[in-house]
Every structure is written in structure tokens, then in C-alpha cells.
CSV table of C-alpha atoms in Angstrom, one decimal:
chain,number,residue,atom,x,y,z
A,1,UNK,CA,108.8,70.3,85.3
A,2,UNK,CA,108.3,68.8,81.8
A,3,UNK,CA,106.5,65.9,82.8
A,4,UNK,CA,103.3,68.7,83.8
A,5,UNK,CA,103.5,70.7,80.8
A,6,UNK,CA,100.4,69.6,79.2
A,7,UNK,CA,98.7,69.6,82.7
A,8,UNK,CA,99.4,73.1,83.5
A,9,UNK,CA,98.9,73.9,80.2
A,10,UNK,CA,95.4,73.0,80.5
A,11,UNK,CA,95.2,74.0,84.0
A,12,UNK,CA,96.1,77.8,83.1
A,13,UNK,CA,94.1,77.7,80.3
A,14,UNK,CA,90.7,76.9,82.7
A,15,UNK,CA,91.8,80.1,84.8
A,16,UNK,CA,92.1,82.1,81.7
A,17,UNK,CA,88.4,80.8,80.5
A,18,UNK,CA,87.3,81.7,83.9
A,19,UNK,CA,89.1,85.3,84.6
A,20,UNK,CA,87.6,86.5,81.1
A,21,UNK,CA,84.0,85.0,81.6
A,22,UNK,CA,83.8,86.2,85.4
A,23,UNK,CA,85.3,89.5,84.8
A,24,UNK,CA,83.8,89.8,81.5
A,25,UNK,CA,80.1,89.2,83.2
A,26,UNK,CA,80.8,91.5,85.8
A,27,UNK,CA,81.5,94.3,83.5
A,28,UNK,CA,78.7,93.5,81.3
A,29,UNK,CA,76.0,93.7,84.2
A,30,UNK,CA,77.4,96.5,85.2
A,31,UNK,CA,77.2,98.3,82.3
A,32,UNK,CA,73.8,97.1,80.8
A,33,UNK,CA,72.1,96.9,84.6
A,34,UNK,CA,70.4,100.4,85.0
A,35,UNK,CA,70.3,100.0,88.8
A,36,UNK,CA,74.1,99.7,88.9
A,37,UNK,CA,75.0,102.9,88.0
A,38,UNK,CA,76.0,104.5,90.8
A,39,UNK,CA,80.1,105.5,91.0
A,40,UNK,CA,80.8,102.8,93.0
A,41,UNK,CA,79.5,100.2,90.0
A,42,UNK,CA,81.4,102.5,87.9
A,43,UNK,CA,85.2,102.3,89.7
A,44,UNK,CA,84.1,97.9,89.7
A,45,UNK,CA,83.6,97.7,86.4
A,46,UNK,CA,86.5,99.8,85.4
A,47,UNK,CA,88.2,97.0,87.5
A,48,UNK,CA,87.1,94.0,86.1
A,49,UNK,CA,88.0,95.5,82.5
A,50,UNK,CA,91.7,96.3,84.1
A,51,UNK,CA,91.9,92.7,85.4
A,52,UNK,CA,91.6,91.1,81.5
A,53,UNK,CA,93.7,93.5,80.7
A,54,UNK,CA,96.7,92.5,83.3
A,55,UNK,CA,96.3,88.7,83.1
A,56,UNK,CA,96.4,89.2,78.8
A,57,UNK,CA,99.9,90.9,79.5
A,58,UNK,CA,101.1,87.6,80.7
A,59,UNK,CA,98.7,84.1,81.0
A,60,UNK,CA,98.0,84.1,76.6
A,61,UNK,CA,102.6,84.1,76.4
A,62,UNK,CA,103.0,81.8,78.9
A,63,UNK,CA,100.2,79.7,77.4
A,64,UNK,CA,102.0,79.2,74.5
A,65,UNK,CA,105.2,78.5,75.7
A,66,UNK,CA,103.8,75.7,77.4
A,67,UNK,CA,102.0,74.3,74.5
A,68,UNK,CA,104.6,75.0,71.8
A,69,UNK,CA,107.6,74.3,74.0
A,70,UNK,CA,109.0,76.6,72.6
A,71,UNK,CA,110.3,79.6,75.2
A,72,UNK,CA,111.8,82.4,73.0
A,73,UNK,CA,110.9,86.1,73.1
A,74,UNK,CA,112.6,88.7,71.6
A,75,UNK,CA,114.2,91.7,73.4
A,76,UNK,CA,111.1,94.3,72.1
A,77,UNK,CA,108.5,91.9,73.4
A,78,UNK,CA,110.3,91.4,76.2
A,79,UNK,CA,110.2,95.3,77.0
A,80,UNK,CA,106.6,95.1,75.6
A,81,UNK,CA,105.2,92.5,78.2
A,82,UNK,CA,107.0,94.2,81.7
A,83,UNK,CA,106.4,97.5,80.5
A,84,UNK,CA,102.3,96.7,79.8
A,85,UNK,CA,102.2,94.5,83.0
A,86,UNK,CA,103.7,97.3,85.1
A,87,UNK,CA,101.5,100.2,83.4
A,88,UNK,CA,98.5,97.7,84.4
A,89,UNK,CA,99.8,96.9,87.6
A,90,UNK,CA,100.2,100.5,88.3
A,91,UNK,CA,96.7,101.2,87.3
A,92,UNK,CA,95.5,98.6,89.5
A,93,UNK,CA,97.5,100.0,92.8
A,94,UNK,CA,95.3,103.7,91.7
A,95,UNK,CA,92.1,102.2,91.2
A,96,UNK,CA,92.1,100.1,94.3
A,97,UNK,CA,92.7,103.7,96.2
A,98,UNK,CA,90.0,105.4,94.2
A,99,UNK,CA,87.7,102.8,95.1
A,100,UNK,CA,88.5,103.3,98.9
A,101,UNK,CA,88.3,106.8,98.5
A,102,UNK,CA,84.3,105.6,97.2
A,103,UNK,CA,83.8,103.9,100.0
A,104,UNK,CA,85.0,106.4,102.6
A,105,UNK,CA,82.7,109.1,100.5
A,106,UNK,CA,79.4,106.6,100.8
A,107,UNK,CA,79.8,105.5,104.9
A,108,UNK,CA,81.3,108.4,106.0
A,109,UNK,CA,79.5,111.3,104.1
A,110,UNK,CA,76.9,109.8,102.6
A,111,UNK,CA,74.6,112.9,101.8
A,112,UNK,CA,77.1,114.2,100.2
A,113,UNK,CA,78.3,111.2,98.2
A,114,UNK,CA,76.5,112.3,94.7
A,115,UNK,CA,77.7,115.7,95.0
A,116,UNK,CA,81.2,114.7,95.4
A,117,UNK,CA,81.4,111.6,92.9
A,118,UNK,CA,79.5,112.9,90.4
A,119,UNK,CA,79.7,111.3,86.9
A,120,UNK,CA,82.8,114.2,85.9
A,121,UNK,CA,84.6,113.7,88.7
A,122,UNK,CA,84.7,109.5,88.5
A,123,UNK,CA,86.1,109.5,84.9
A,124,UNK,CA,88.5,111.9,86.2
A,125,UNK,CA,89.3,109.6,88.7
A,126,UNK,CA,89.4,106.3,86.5
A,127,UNK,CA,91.3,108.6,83.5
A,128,UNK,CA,94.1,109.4,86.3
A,129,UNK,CA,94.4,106.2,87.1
A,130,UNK,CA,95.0,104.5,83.6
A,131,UNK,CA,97.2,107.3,82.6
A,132,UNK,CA,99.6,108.8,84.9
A,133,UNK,CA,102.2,105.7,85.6
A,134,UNK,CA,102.8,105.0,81.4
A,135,UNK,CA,105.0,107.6,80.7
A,136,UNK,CA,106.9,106.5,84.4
A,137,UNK,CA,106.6,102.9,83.1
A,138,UNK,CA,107.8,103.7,79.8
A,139,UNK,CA,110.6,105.1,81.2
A,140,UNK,CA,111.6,102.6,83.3
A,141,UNK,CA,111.5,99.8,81.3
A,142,UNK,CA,113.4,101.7,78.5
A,143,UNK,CA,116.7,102.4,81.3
A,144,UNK,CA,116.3,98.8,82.2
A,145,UNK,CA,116.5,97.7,78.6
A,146,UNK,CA,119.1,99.8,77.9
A,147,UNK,CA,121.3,98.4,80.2
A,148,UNK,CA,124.2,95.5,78.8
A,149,UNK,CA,123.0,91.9,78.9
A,150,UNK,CA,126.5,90.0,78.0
A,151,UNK,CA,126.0,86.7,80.3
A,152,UNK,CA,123.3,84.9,80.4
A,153,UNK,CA,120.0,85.0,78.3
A,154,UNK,CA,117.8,82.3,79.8
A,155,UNK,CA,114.7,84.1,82.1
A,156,UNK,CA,114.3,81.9,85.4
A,157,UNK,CA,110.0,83.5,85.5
A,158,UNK,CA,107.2,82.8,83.4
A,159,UNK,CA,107.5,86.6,81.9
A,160,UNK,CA,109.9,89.3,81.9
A,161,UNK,CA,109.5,91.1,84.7
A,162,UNK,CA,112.1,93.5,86.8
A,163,UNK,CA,114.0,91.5,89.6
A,164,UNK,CA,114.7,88.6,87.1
A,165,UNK,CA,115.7,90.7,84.5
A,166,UNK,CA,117.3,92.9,86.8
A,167,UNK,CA,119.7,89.4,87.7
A,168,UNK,CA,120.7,88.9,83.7
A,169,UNK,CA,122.3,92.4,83.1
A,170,UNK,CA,126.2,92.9,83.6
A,171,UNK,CA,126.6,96.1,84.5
A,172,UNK,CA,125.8,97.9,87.6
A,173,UNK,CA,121.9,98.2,88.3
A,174,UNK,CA,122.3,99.9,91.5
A,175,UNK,CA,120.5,103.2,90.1
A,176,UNK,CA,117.8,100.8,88.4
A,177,UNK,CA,117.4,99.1,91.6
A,178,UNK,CA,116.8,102.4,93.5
A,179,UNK,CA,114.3,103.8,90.9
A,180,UNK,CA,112.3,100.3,90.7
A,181,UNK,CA,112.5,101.0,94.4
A,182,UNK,CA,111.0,104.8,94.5
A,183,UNK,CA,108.4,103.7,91.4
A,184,UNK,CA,107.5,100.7,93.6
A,185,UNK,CA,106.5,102.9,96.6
A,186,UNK,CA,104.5,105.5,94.7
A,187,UNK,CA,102.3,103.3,93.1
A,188,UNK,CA,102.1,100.8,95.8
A,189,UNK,CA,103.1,101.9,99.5
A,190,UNK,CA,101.4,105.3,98.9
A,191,UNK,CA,98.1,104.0,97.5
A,192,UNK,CA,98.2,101.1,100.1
A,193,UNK,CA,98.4,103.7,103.0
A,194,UNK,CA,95.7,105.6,101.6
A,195,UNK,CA,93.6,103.1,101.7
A,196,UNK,CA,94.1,102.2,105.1
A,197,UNK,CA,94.0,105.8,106.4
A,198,UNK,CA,90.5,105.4,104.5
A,199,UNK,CA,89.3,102.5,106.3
A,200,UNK,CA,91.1,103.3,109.6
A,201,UNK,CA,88.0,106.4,109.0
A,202,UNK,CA,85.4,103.7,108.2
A,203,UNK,CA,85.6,101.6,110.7
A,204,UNK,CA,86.1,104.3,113.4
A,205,UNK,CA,82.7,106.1,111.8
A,206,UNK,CA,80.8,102.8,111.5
A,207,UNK,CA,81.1,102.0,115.1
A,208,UNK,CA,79.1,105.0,116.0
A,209,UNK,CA,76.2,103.8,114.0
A,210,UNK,CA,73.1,103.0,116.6
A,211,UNK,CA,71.8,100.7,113.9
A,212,UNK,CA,73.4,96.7,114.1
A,213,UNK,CA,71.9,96.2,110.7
A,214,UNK,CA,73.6,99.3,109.3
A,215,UNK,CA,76.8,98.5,111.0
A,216,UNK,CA,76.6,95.4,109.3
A,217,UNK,CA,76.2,96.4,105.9
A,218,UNK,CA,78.6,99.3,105.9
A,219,UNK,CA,81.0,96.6,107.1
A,220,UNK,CA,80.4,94.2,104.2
A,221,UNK,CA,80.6,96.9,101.7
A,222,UNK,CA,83.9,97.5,103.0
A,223,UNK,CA,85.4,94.0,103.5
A,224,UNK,CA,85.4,92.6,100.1
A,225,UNK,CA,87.1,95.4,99.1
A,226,UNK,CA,89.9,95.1,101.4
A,227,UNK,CA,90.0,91.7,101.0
A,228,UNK,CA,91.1,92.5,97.4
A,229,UNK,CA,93.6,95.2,98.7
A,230,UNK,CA,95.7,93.1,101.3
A,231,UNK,CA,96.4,90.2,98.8
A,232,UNK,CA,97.3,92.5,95.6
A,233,UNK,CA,99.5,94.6,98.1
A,234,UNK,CA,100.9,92.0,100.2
A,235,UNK,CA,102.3,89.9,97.2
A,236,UNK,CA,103.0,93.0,95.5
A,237,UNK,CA,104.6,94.7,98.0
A,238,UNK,CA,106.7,91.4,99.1
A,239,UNK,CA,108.0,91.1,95.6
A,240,UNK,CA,109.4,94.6,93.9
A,241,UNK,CA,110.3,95.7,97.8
A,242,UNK,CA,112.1,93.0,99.2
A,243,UNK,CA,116.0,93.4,100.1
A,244,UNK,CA,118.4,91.7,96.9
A,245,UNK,CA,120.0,89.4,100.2
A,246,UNK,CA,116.6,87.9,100.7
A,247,UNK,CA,115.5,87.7,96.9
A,248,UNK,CA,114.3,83.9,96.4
A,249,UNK,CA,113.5,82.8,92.1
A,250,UNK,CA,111.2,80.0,93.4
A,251,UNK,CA,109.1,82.3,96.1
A,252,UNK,CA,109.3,85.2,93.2
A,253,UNK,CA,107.7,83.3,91.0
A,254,UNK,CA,105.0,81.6,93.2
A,255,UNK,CA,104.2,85.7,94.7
A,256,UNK,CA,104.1,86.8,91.1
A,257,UNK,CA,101.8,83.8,90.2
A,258,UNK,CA,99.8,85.1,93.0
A,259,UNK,CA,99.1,88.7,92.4
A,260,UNK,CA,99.1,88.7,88.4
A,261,UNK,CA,96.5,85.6,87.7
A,262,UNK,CA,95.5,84.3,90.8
A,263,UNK,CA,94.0,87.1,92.6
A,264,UNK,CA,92.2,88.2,89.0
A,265,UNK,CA,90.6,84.7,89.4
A,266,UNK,CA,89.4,85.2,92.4
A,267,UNK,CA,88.4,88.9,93.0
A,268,UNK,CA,85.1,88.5,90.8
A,269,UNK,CA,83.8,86.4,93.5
A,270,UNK,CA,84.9,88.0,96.3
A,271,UNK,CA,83.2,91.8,95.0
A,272,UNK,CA,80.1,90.3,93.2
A,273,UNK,CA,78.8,86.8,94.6
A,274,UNK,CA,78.8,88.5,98.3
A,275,UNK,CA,76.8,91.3,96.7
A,276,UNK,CA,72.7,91.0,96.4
A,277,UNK,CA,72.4,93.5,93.7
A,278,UNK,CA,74.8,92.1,91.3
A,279,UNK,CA,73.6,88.2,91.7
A,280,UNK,CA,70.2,90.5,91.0
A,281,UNK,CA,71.4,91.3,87.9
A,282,UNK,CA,73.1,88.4,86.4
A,283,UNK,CA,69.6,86.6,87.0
A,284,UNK,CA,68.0,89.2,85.0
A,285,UNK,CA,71.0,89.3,82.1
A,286,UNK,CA,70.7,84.8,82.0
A,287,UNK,CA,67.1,85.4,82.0
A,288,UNK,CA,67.2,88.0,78.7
């Protein structure tokens, strides 16, 4: 669509402003705040730095492709962006569980919620989930890279990701296929069904409270969260699992759209302007 170049251009670049200013507020309160220390203020603001780091991987590229015009990227950054916005995706798909595990921790045992999430455990937790899909990640891109490209050389997506790069190679990518296929539900089916065996607990537990009001709040803890969860997943999901037969550029690229700047827009608003604590503290950081 060259006739909105400069539109979206500017457009993207709003949503970038906003993603690093949102996020970037939430982690500051959340550092600075000494009333949001608990784990579960930890795990969020280990989030909101992951989410500036996966919309970098891919919004500041396509940024200047749009302003430059100018749409080349060599092979190593090529491997460079999928294989960062895959580690960060993966990371996301972790912390998203860890933070259900929280949850299911504070309403379900919540006496012993400090002794279980103590301070060692969390960066265990957070550590774990940064770390253990690179060396998967890294391997993945490097047999997808490694495989012949002798067609085509034009990327139908606004950044190198699998199924599209998947469609440029020549030789057979059945086995790369099948291992996109097993990553894609360790990271992603696994977590996601973790976190619903976590809430399916919740909500069971939180029906049994006498209390309206406590029903309540244990229920707003919970829904922002998986709020967050059924978007990331669904689009997620929908993208690196879908059949080859039923594989769409056009609805690739809006899902990927979706789940790589969209959501990171959005979820700052969904965890922190529905909470009373953090709105607390941003008053207090505006006023300083």
C-alpha cells in the first residue's frame, strides 16, 4: 500500500512511543514503589521489561523500512530478528505461566504465599524463563537458515519470521516444519494449559469464599491476567500451529501484527489502570 507509507509510518511510530512510555512507567513504579514489592509486582515488571524487548525485535526494522523505503535485510539479520523474536516470545509464553502459578499461590494458599515465593525462588523463576528456550531458539533458527533458498528472495511479512521464511526455501522443510511444530507446543500449548489448570483451581477455590467482596477481588486479580493470556495464546497459537493447507499471508500477518505490537500496547492498561495500587503509585512518581 504505498499510498499509506507515511501514514503508517507515523501511525507505528505513536504505538512504539506509547509501548516504551507505558511499559517503561510500569517498570519504573514498580521498581522505585516500596509498596510494590511483593512477587507478584516482581513477575509484572519483569513483563513489562520483556514486552520493550519483543516489540524492539521487530517495530524499530519495520520502522525504517517504511521511512527509508528501502526493504533489504541481510541473511544474518534476518536469523538475528526471528531468532531474538522467538527467544522473547518464548520468554513471554514462561512468564505468563509463572505469573499464574503467582496467582494460584496468593488465592489459593495465601498463608503460605511468602514462604513459597520468596525473593530466591522468584528470580529462579524469572532466570528460567529468559533462559531456557535460547539455546532451543538458537538452534532452530540456525537449521532453518541452513536450509537452500534458490527461488525467490522477496519476504511477503513485515519481519522474518518461520512460516514465511519457511515458504522461500527449496528444499524439503518437512523436518523443520515438525520441529517448529514440537517447539511451538512446548513453549506455547504446555504453558497455556498450565495456566488454565491454574485458574480452572482459582475459580473453583474462589467460589467457596463466604465473602462477595473477597470473591470479587480475587476475581479481578485474576482476570486481567487472563485477559493477557487468551490474546497472546490465541494469536500465537493460531499462527505457528495452524495446518500448511489453511496457511493465509494476509491473516498471518494481521495475527502476527496482533500478538507482537498490539497486545504489548495494550497489556499495560489492562494489568495496571484496573489496579488501585499501581494508579497509587504513578501519582506519587508525577508528583516527585
Amino acid at each position: 500500500m504505498p499510498h499509506l507509507q507515511w501514514f503508517l509510518f507515523g501511525l507505528f511510530l505513536i504505538i512504539y512511543i506509547i509501548i516504551l512510555m507505558s511499559n517503561g512507567t510500569v517498570f519504573l513504579i514498580m521498581k522505585t514503589d516500596p509498596a510494590l514489592q511483593s512477587p507478584m509486582y516482581f513477575f509484572l515488571a519483569n513483563f513489562s521489561f520483556l514486552e520493550i524487548r519483543y516489540v524492539s525485535a521487530t517495530l524499530p526494522r519495520m520502522l525504517m523500512n517504511l521511512g527509508t523505503q528501502k526493504r533489504r535485510i541481510s541473511l544474518v539479520a534476518c536469523a538475528t530478528q526471528m531468532c531474538f523474536v522467538l527467544m522473547f516470545g518464548a520468554t513471554e509464553c514462561l512468564l505468563l505461566a509463572v505469573m499464574a502459578y503467582d496467582r494460584y499461590v496468593a488465592i489459593c494458599n495465601p498463608l503460605h504465599y511468602p514462604l513459597v515465593l520468596n525473593h530466591r525462588v522468584c528470580i529462579q523463576l524469572v532466570t528460567g524463563s529468559w533462559t531456557v528456550g535460547i539455546p532451543i531458539m538458537i538452534g532452530q533458527t540456525y537449521q532453518i537458515f541452513s536450509l537452500p533458498f534458490c527461488g525467490s528472495n522477496q519476504i511477503n511479512h513485515f519481519f522474518c519470521d518461520i512460516p514465511p521464511i519457511l515458504k522461500l526455501a527449496c528444499g524439503d522443510t518437512f523436518v523443520n516444519e515438525m520441529l517448529a511444530y514440537i517447539v511451538a507446543v512446548l513453549f506455547a500449548v504446555v504453558p497455556f494449559l498450565m495456566i488454565l489448570g491454574s485458574y480452572s483451581k482459582i475459580i473453583s477455590i474462589t467460589l467457596k469464599f463466604p465473602s462477595a467482596t473477597s470473591r470479587a477481588k480475587a476475581f479481578s486479580t485474576g482476570s486481567s491476567h487472563l485477559t493477557v493470556v487468551v490474546l497472546f495464546f490465541g494469536s500465537g497459537i493460531t499462527t505457528y500451529l495452524r495446518p500448511n493447507a489453511r496457511y493465509s499471508e494476509g491473516a498471518d500477518k494481521v495475527l502476527s501484527l496482533f500478538h507482537t505490537i498490539l497486545i504489548p500496547m495494550f497489556n499495560p492498561m489492562t494489568y495496571s489502570l484496573r489496579n488501585k495500587d499501581d494508579i497509587k503509585a504513578l501519582r506519587k512518581l508525577i508528583c516527585k
